[in-house]
Coordinates of C-alpha atoms in Angstrom, one line a residue:
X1 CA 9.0 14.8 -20.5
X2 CA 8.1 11.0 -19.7
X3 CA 9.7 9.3 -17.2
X4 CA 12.2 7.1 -19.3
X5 CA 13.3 10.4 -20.3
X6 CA 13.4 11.9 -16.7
X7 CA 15.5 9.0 -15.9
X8 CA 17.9 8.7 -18.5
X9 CA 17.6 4.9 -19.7
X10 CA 19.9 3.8 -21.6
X11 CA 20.4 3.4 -25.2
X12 CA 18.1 0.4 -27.1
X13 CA 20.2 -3.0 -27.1
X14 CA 19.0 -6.6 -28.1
X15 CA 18.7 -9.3 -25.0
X16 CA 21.2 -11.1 -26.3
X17 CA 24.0 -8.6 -26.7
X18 CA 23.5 -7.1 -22.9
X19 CA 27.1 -7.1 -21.1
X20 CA 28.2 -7.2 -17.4
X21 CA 28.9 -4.5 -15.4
X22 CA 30.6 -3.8 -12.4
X23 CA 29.3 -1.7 -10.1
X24 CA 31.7 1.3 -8.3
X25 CA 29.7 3.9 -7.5
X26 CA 30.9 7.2 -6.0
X27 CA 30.5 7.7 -2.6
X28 CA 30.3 4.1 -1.8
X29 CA 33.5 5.0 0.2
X30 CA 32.1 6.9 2.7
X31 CA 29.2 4.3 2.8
X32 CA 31.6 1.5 3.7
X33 CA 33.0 3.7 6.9
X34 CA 29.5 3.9 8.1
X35 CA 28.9 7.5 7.0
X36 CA 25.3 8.7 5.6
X37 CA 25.9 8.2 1.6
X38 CA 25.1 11.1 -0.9
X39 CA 22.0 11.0 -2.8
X40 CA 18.4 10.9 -2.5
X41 CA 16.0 10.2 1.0
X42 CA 13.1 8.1 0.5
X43 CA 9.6 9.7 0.0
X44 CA 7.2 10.1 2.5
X45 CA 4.8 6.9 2.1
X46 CA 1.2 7.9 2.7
X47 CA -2.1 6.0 2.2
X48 CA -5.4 7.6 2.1
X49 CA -7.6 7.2 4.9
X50 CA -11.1 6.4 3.1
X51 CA -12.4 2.7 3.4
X52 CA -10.4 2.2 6.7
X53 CA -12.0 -0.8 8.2
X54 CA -13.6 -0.7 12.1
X55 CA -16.0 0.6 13.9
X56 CA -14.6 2.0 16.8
X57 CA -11.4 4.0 17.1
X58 CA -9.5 1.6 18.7
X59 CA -10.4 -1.2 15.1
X60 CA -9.6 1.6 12.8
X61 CA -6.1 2.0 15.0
X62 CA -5.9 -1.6 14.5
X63 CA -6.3 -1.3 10.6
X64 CA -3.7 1.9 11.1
X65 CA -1.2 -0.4 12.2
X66 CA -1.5 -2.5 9.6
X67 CA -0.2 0.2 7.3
X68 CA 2.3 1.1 9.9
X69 CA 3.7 -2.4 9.2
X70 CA 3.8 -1.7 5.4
X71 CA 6.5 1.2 5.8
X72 CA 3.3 3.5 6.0
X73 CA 4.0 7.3 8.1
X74 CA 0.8 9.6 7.0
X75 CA -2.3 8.9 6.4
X76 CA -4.2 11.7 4.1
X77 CA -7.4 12.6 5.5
X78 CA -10.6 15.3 4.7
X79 CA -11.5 18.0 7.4
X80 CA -15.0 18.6 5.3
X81 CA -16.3 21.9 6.5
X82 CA -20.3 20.8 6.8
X83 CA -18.6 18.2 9.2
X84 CA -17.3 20.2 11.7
X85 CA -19.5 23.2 11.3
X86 CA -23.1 21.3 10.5
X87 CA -25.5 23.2 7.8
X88 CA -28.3 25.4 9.7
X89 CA -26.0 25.6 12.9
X90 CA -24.9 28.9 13.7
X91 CA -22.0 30.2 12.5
X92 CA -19.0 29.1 13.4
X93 CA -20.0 26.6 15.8
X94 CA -17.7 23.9 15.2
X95 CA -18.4 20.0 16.1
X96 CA -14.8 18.3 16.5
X97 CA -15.9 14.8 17.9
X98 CA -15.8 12.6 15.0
X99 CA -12.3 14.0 13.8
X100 CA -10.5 14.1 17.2
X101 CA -11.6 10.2 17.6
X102 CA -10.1 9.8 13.8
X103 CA -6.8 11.8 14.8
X104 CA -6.5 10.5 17.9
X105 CA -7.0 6.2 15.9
X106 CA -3.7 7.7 13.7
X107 CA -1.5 8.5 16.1
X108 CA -2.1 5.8 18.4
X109 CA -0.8 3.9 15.2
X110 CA 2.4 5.9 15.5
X111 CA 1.2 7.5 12.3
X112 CA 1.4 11.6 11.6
X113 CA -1.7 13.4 9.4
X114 CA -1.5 14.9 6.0
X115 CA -5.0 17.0 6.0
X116 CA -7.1 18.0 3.4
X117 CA -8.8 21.4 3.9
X118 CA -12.4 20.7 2.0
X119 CA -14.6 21.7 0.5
X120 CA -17.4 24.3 0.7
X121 CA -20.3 24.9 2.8
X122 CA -23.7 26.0 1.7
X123 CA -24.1 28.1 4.3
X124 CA -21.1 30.5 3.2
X125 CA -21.8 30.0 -0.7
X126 CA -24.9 30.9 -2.9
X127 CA -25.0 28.9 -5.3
X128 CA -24.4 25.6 -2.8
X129 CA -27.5 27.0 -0.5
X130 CA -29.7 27.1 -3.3
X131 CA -28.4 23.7 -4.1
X132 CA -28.8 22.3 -0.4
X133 CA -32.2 23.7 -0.6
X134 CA -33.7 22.3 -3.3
X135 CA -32.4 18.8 -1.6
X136 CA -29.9 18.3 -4.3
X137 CA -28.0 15.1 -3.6
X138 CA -24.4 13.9 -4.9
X139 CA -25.1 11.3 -7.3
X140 CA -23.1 7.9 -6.8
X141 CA -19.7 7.0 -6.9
X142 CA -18.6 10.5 -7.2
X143 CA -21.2 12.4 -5.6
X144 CA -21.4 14.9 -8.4
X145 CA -23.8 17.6 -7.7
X146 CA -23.5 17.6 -4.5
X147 CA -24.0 21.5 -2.5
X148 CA -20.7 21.0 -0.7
X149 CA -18.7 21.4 -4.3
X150 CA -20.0 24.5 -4.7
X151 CA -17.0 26.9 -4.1
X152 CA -17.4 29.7 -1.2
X153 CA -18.6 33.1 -2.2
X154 CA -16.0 34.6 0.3
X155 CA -12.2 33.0 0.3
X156 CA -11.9 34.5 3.9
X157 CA -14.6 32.7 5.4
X158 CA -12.9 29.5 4.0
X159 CA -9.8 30.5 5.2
X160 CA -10.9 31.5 8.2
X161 CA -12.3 28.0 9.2
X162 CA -9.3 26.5 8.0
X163 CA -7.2 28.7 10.6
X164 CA -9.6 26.7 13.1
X165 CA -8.5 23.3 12.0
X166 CA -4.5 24.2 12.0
X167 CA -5.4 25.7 15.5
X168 CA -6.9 22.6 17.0
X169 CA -4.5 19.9 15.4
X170 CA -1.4 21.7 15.7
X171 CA 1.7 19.4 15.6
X172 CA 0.1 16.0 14.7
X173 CA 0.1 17.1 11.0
X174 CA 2.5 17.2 7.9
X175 CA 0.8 19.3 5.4
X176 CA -2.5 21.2 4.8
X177 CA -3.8 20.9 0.9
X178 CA -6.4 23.6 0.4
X179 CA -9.2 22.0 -1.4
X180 CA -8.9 18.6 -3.3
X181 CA -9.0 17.8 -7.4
X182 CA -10.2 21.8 -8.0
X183 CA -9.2 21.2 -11.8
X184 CA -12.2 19.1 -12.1
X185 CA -14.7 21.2 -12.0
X186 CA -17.2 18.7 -13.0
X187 CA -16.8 17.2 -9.5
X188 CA -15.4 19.3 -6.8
X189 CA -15.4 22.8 -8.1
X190 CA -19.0 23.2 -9.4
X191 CA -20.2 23.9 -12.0
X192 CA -16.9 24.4 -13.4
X193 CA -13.2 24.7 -12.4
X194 CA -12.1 28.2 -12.1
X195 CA -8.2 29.1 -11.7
X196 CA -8.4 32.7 -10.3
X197 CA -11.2 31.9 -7.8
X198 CA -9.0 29.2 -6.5
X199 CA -5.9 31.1 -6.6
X200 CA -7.4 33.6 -4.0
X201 CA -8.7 31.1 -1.8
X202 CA -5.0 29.3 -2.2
X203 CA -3.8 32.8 -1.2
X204 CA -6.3 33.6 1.8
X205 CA -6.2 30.2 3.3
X206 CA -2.0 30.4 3.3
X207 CA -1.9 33.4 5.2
X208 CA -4.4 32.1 7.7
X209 CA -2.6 29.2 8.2
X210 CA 1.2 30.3 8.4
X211 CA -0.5 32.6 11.3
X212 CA -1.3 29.9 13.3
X213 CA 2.0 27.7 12.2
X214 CA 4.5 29.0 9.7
X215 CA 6.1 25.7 9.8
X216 CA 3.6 23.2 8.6
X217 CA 3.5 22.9 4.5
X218 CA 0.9 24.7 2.9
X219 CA -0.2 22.6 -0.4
X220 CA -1.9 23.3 -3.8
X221 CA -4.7 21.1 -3.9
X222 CA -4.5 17.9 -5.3
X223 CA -4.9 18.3 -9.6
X224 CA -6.5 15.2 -11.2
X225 CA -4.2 15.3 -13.6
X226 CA -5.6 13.5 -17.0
X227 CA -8.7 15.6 -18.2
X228 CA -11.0 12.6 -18.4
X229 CA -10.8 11.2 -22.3
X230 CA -8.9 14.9 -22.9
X231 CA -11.8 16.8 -22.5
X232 CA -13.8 16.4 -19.1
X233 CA -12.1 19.0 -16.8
X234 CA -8.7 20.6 -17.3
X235 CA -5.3 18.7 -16.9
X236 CA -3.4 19.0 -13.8
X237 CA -0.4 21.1 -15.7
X238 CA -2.4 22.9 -17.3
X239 CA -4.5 24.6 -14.7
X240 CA -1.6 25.1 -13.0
X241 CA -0.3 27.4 -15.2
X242 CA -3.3 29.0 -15.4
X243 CA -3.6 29.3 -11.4
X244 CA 0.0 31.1 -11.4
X245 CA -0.7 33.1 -14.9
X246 CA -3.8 35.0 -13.5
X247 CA -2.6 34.7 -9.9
X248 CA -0.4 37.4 -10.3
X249 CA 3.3 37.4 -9.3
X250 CA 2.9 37.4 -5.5
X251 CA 0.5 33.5 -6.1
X252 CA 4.5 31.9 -5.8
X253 CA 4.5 33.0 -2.1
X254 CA 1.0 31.4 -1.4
X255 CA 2.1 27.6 -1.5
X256 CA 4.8 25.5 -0.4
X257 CA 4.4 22.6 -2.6
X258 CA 2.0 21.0 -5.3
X259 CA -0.1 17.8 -5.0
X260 CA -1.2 15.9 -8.0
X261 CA -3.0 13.2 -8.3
X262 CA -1.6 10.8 -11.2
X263 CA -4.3 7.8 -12.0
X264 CA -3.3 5.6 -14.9
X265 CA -7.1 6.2 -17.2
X266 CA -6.7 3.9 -18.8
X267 CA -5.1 1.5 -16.1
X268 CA -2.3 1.5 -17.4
X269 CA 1.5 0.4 -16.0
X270 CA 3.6 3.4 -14.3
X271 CA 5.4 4.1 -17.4
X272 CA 3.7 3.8 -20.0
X273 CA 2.6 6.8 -21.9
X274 CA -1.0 6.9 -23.0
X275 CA -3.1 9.3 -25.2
X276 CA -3.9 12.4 -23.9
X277 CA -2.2 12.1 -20.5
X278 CA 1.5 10.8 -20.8
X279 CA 2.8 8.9 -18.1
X280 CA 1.7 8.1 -14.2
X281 CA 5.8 9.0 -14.1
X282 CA 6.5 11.7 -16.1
X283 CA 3.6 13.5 -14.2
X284 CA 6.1 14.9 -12.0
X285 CA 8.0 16.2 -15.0
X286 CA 5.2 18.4 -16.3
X287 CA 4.6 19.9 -13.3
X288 CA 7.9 20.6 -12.7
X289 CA 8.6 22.4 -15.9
X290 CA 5.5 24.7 -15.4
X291 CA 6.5 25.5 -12.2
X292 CA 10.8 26.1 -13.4
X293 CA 9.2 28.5 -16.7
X294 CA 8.1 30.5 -13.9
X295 CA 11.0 30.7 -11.4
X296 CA 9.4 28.0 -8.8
X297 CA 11.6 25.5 -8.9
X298 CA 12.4 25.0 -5.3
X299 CA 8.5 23.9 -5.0
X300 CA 8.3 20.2 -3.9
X301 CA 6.1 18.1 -5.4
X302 CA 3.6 15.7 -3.7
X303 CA 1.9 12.8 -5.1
X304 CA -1.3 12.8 -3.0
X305 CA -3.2 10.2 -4.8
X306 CA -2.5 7.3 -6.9
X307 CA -3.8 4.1 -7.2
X308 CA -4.8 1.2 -9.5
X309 CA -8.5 -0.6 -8.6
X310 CA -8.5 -4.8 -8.8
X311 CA -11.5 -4.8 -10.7
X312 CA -12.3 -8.2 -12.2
X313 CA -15.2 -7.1 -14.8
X314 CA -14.5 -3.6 -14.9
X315 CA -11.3 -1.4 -16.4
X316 CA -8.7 -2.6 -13.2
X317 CA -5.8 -4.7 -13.2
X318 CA -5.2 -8.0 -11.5
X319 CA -3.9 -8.0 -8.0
X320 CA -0.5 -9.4 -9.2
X321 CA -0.2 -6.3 -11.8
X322 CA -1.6 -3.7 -9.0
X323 CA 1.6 -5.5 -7.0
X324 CA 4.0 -4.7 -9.1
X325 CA 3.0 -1.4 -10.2
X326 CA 2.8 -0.2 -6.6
X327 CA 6.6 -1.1 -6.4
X328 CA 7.8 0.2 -9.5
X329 CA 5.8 3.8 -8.7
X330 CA 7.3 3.7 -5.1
X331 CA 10.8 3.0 -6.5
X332 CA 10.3 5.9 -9.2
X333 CA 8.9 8.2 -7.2
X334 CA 12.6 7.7 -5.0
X335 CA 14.2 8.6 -8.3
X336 CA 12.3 11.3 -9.7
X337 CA 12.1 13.6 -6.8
X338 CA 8.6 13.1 -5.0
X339 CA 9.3 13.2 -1.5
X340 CA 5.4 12.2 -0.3
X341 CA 3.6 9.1 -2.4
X342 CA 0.1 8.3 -1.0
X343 CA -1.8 5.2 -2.0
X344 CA -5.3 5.3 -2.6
X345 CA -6.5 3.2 -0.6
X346 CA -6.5 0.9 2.6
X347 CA -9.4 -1.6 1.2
X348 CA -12.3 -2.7 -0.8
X349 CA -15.6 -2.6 -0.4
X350 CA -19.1 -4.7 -1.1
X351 CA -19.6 -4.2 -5.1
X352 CA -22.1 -6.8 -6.0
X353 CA -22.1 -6.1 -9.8
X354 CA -18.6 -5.4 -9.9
X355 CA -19.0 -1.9 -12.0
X356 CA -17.8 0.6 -9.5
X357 CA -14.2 0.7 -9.6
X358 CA -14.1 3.0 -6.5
X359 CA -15.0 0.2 -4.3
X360 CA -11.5 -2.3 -5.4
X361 CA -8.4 0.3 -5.0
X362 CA -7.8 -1.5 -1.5
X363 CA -4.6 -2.5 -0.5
X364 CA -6.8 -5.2 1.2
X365 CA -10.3 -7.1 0.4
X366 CA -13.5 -6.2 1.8
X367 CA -12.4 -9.4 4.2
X368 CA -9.7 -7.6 5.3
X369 CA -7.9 -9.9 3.7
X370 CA -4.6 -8.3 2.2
X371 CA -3.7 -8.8 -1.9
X372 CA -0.1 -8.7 -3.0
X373 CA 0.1 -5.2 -3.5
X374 CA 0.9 -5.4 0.6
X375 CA 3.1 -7.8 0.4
X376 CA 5.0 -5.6 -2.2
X377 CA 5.3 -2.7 0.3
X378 CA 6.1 -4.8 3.1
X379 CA 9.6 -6.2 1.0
X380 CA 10.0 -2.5 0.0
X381 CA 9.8 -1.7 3.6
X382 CA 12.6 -4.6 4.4
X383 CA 14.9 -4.4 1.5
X384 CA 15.0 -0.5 1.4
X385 CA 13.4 0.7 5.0
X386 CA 16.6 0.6 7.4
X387 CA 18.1 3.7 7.8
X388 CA 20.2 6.1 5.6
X389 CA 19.1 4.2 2.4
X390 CA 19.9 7.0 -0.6
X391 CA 18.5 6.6 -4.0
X392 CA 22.3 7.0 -5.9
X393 CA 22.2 6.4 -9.5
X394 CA 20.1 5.3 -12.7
X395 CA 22.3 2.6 -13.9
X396 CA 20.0 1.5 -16.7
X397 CA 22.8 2.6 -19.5
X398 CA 25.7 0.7 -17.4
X399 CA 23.4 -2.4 -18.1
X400 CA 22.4 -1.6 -21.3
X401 CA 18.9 -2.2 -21.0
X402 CA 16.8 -1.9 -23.8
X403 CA 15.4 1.9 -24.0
X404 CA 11.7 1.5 -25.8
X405 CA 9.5 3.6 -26.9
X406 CA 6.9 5.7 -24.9
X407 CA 7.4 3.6 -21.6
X408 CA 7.1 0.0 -23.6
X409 CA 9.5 -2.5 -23.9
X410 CA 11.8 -0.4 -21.3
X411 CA 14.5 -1.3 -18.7
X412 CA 15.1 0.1 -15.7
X413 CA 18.1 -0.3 -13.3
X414 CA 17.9 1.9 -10.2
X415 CA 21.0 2.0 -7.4
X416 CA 20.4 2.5 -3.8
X417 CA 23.0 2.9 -1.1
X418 CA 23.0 2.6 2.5
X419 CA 25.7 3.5 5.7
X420 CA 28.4 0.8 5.7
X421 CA 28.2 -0.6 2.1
X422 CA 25.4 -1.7 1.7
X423 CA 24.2 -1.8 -1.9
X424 CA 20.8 -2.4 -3.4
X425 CA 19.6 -2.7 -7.6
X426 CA 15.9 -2.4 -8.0
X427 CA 15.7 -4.4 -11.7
X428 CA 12.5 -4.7 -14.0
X429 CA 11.3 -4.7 -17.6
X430 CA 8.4 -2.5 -18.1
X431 CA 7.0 -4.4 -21.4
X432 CA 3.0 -3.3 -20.7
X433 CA 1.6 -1.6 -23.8
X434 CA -1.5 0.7 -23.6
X435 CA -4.8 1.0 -25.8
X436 CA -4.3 2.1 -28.8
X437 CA -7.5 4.4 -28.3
X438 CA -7.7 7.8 -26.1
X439 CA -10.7 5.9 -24.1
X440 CA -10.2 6.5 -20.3
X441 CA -12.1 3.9 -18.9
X442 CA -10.5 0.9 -21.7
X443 CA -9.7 -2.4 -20.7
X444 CA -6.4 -3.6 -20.2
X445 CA -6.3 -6.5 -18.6
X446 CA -5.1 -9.1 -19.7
X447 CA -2.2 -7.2 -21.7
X448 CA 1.4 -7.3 -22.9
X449 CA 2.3 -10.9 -22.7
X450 CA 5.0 -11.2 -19.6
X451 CA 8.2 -11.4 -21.5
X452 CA 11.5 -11.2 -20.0
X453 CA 14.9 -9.9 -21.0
X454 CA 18.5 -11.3 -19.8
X455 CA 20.9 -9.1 -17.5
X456 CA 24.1 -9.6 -16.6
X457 CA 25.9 -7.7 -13.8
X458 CA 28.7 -7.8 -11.6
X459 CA 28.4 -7.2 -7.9
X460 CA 31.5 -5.8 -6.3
X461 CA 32.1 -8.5 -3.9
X462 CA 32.3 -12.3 -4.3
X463 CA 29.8 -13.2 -1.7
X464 CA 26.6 -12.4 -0.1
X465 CA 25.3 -11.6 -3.3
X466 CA 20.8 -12.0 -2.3
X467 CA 18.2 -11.6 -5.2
X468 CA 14.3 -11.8 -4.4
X469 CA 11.3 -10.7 -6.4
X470 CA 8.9 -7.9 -5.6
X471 CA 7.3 -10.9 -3.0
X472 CA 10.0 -11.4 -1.4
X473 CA 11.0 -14.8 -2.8
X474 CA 14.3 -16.0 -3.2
X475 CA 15.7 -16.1 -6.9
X476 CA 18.3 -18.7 -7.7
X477 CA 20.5 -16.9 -10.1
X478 CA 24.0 -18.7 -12.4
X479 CA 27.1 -16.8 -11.4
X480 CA 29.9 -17.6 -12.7
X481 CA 33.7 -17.7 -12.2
X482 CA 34.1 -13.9 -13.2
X483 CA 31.8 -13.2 -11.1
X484 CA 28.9 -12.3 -13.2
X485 CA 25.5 -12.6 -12.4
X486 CA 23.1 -13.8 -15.1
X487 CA 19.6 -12.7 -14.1
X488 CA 16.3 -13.5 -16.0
X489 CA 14.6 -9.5 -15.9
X490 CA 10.2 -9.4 -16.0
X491 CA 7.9 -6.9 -15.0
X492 CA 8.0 -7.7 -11.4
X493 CA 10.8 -6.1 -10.0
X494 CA 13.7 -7.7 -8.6
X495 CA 16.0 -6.6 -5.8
X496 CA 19.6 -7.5 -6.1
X497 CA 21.6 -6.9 -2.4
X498 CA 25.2 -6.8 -0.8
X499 CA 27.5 -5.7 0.9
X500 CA 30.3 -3.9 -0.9
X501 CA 33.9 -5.6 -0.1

């Protein structure tokens, strides 16, 4: 299912034919007595700690805060095994300095953890010592080859060092994943992905973990979920299934929710469905119907990974399109379901020939200088941050925004409530249309031109009425004596406000 179709938009109208709509949405009585309105909580907004600029724990709390100030509350970090417990140390001798100092840089941010148990160790895993032995090295950007992917011969020796990091971070942490992008076997499960094998680590590591805290998440690691070019690794719904096909029936029991990692290859906008991969969006759909054929619905799903890269020469986007994007995955993710959405990741770093697209998914430049994309969290954070804000309706039908086809020339119109009236529409026209190859690594930029579509709507109040763009700028708007608004509708989002009368 693709997003659109997750959310319901409605039916296919021209521009010019769009009518006004007033809003009355249910519920918005109890709002306007100052009671917490139905509906949907935010997500969860996480960023992934790679790249963090400073030195010295109290720079990298510094940098923390910075994402603090962005509406930030996790920050997704690894607990790598040959970290703690160095190769050629004795067993189980376990080194904690570098991550305490890490821990300790988050939470002096008034930030919690979201940890990543990873990955293996040669000294528990044949195949990785043999590896480590011959000096095999990871080879740049991914580090492919390298002896740590290799999976451990033992599940219980994994699991048992992961009962060592729950034990000594107890209560500064959201959620343990078990492992990280095991579908890709080409990277971090070598030499290939294997669902059984990972399904009885998933299995032992859960039950050493709810031993040392039964209330901290345990979490499928996070599936990279396009097969590179359909054919390098397996999808992220498909492995699934096969994790909880061959897992047996007692597998349901050894999670609490699913992470999935949803990159655009190619870089493409939120919605729009490319070959091969669907939707960044309708990710969470997929999922969610393997896990409902096989009676896990309740399982929450958490979008541990997502980014698009700024790169100027490479397959990115432009900072204005990364800006936008970021909002309108943040504001979808509030409507689909996700309750945790982590951006990957706090900044860039030195890329001289501007070919590794790892180095420009920051948030900010290798400066430290910040690109849009903050800014756009930052206006999230203000327009939808306060407290009690519920994600209430689609009300792309009411407006009669046009439907498209496969994410492309598609309206959206999302209502959010908040205690005593007041009433936010999150507007935008997502118009961006993909390659028409299955390449994952095609250009995009620069795409669709930036076309527009008119909206009219009808706020229930006659004052007090505030639009401003995914910025945070001020939009003049024409009202007129009925009250209508008449709003010019792009791919950067805008944010209609009031107060209900």
């Amino acid at each position: 299912m693709t997003g659109r179709a997750a959310l319901g938009a409605g039916a296919a109208l021209a521009a010019a034919a769009l009518g006004a709509t007033a809003f009355a949405p249910a519920g918005a009585g109890a709002a306007a007595r100052g009671a917490v309105p139905a509906g949907r909580p935010a997500p969860l907004v996480a960023f992934a700690g790679g790249f963090v600029r400073g030195r010295t724990e109290a720079q990298r709390t510094a940098s923390y805060r910075r994402l603090r100030a962005m509406g930030v509350r996790a920050i997704r970090i690894d607990f790598r095994w040959i970290e703690v417990e160095p190769v050629g140390a004795p067993l189980h001798d376990y080194r904690w300095r570098a991550l305490d100092s890490e821990v300790r840089a988050i939470r002096r941010a008034d930030l919690k953890v979201l940890g990543i148990l990873d990955y293996g160790h040669p000294d528990y895993s044949r195949a990785g010592g043999e590896a480590y032995r011959r000096g095999q090295q990871g080879a740049p950007p991914f580090g492919v080859g390298d002896p740590q992917y290799f999976p451990v011969d033992d599940p219980r020796s994994f699991a048992r060092y992961a009962a060592a990091v729950a034990r000594r971070y107890r209560g500064q942490v959201i959620g343990w994943e078990v492992w990280n992008e095991e579908n890709g076997g080409w990277r971090f499960w070598e030499p290939k992905e294997d669902p059984l094998a990972y399904g009885r680590l998933l299995c032992a590591t859960n039950a050493a973990l709810k031993r040392v805290d039964r209330n901290v998440p345990v979490v499928f690691g996070g599936l990279f979920f396009p097969p590179l070019g359909g054919k390098i690794g397996t999808g992220g719904a498909r492995f699934l299934a096969q994790t909880l096909d061959r897992g047996g029936r007692g597998i349901g029991a050894c999670f609490d929710a699913v992470a999935y990692h949803p990159y655009p290859y190619p870089f493409t906008s939120p919605e729009a469905q490319a070959q091969d991969r669907g939707s960044v969006a309708g990710a969470a759909s997929q999922l969610r119907s393997v896990l409902q054929r096989r009676g896990l619905r309740s399982k929450a799903l958490w979008n541990t990974e997502v980014g698009w890269p700024t790169n100027p020469r490479g397959n990115g986007v432009t900072e204005a399109r990364q800006a936008r994007y970021a909002a309108r995955l943040q504001l979808l993710s509030w409507a689909l379901r996700v309750p945790v959405l982590t951006w990957y990741a706090w900044g860039d770093y030195s890329d001289p020939g501007d070919q590794n697209q790892e180095a420009h998914f920051g948030f900010f430049r290798a400066d430290a200088s910040a690109k849009p994309a903050r800014r756009a969290l930052v206006v999230l954070k203000r327009e939808l941050g306060g407290r009690g804000w519920r994600y209430v309706a689609n009300r792309t039908r009411a407006l009669g925004m046009p439907r498209g086809r496969r994410g492309v020339g598609e309206g959206f119109a999302l209502e959010f409530l908040a205690p005593r009236g007041r009433r936010l529409v999150a507007l935008w026209y997502a118009n961006e249309r993909p390659p028409a190859g299955s390449n994952p690594f095609a250009r995009v930029e620069p795409g669709t031109p930036p076309r527009s579509i008119a909206v009219r709507m009808r706020p229930d109040t006659a004052s007090g009425v505030r639009v401003v763009d995914v910025l945070g700028r001020r939009v003049p708007v024409l009202r007129t004596r009925g009250g209508n608004l008449h709003l010019r509708v792009g791919q950067d989002p805008l944010y209609v406000t009031w107060r209900a009368g």
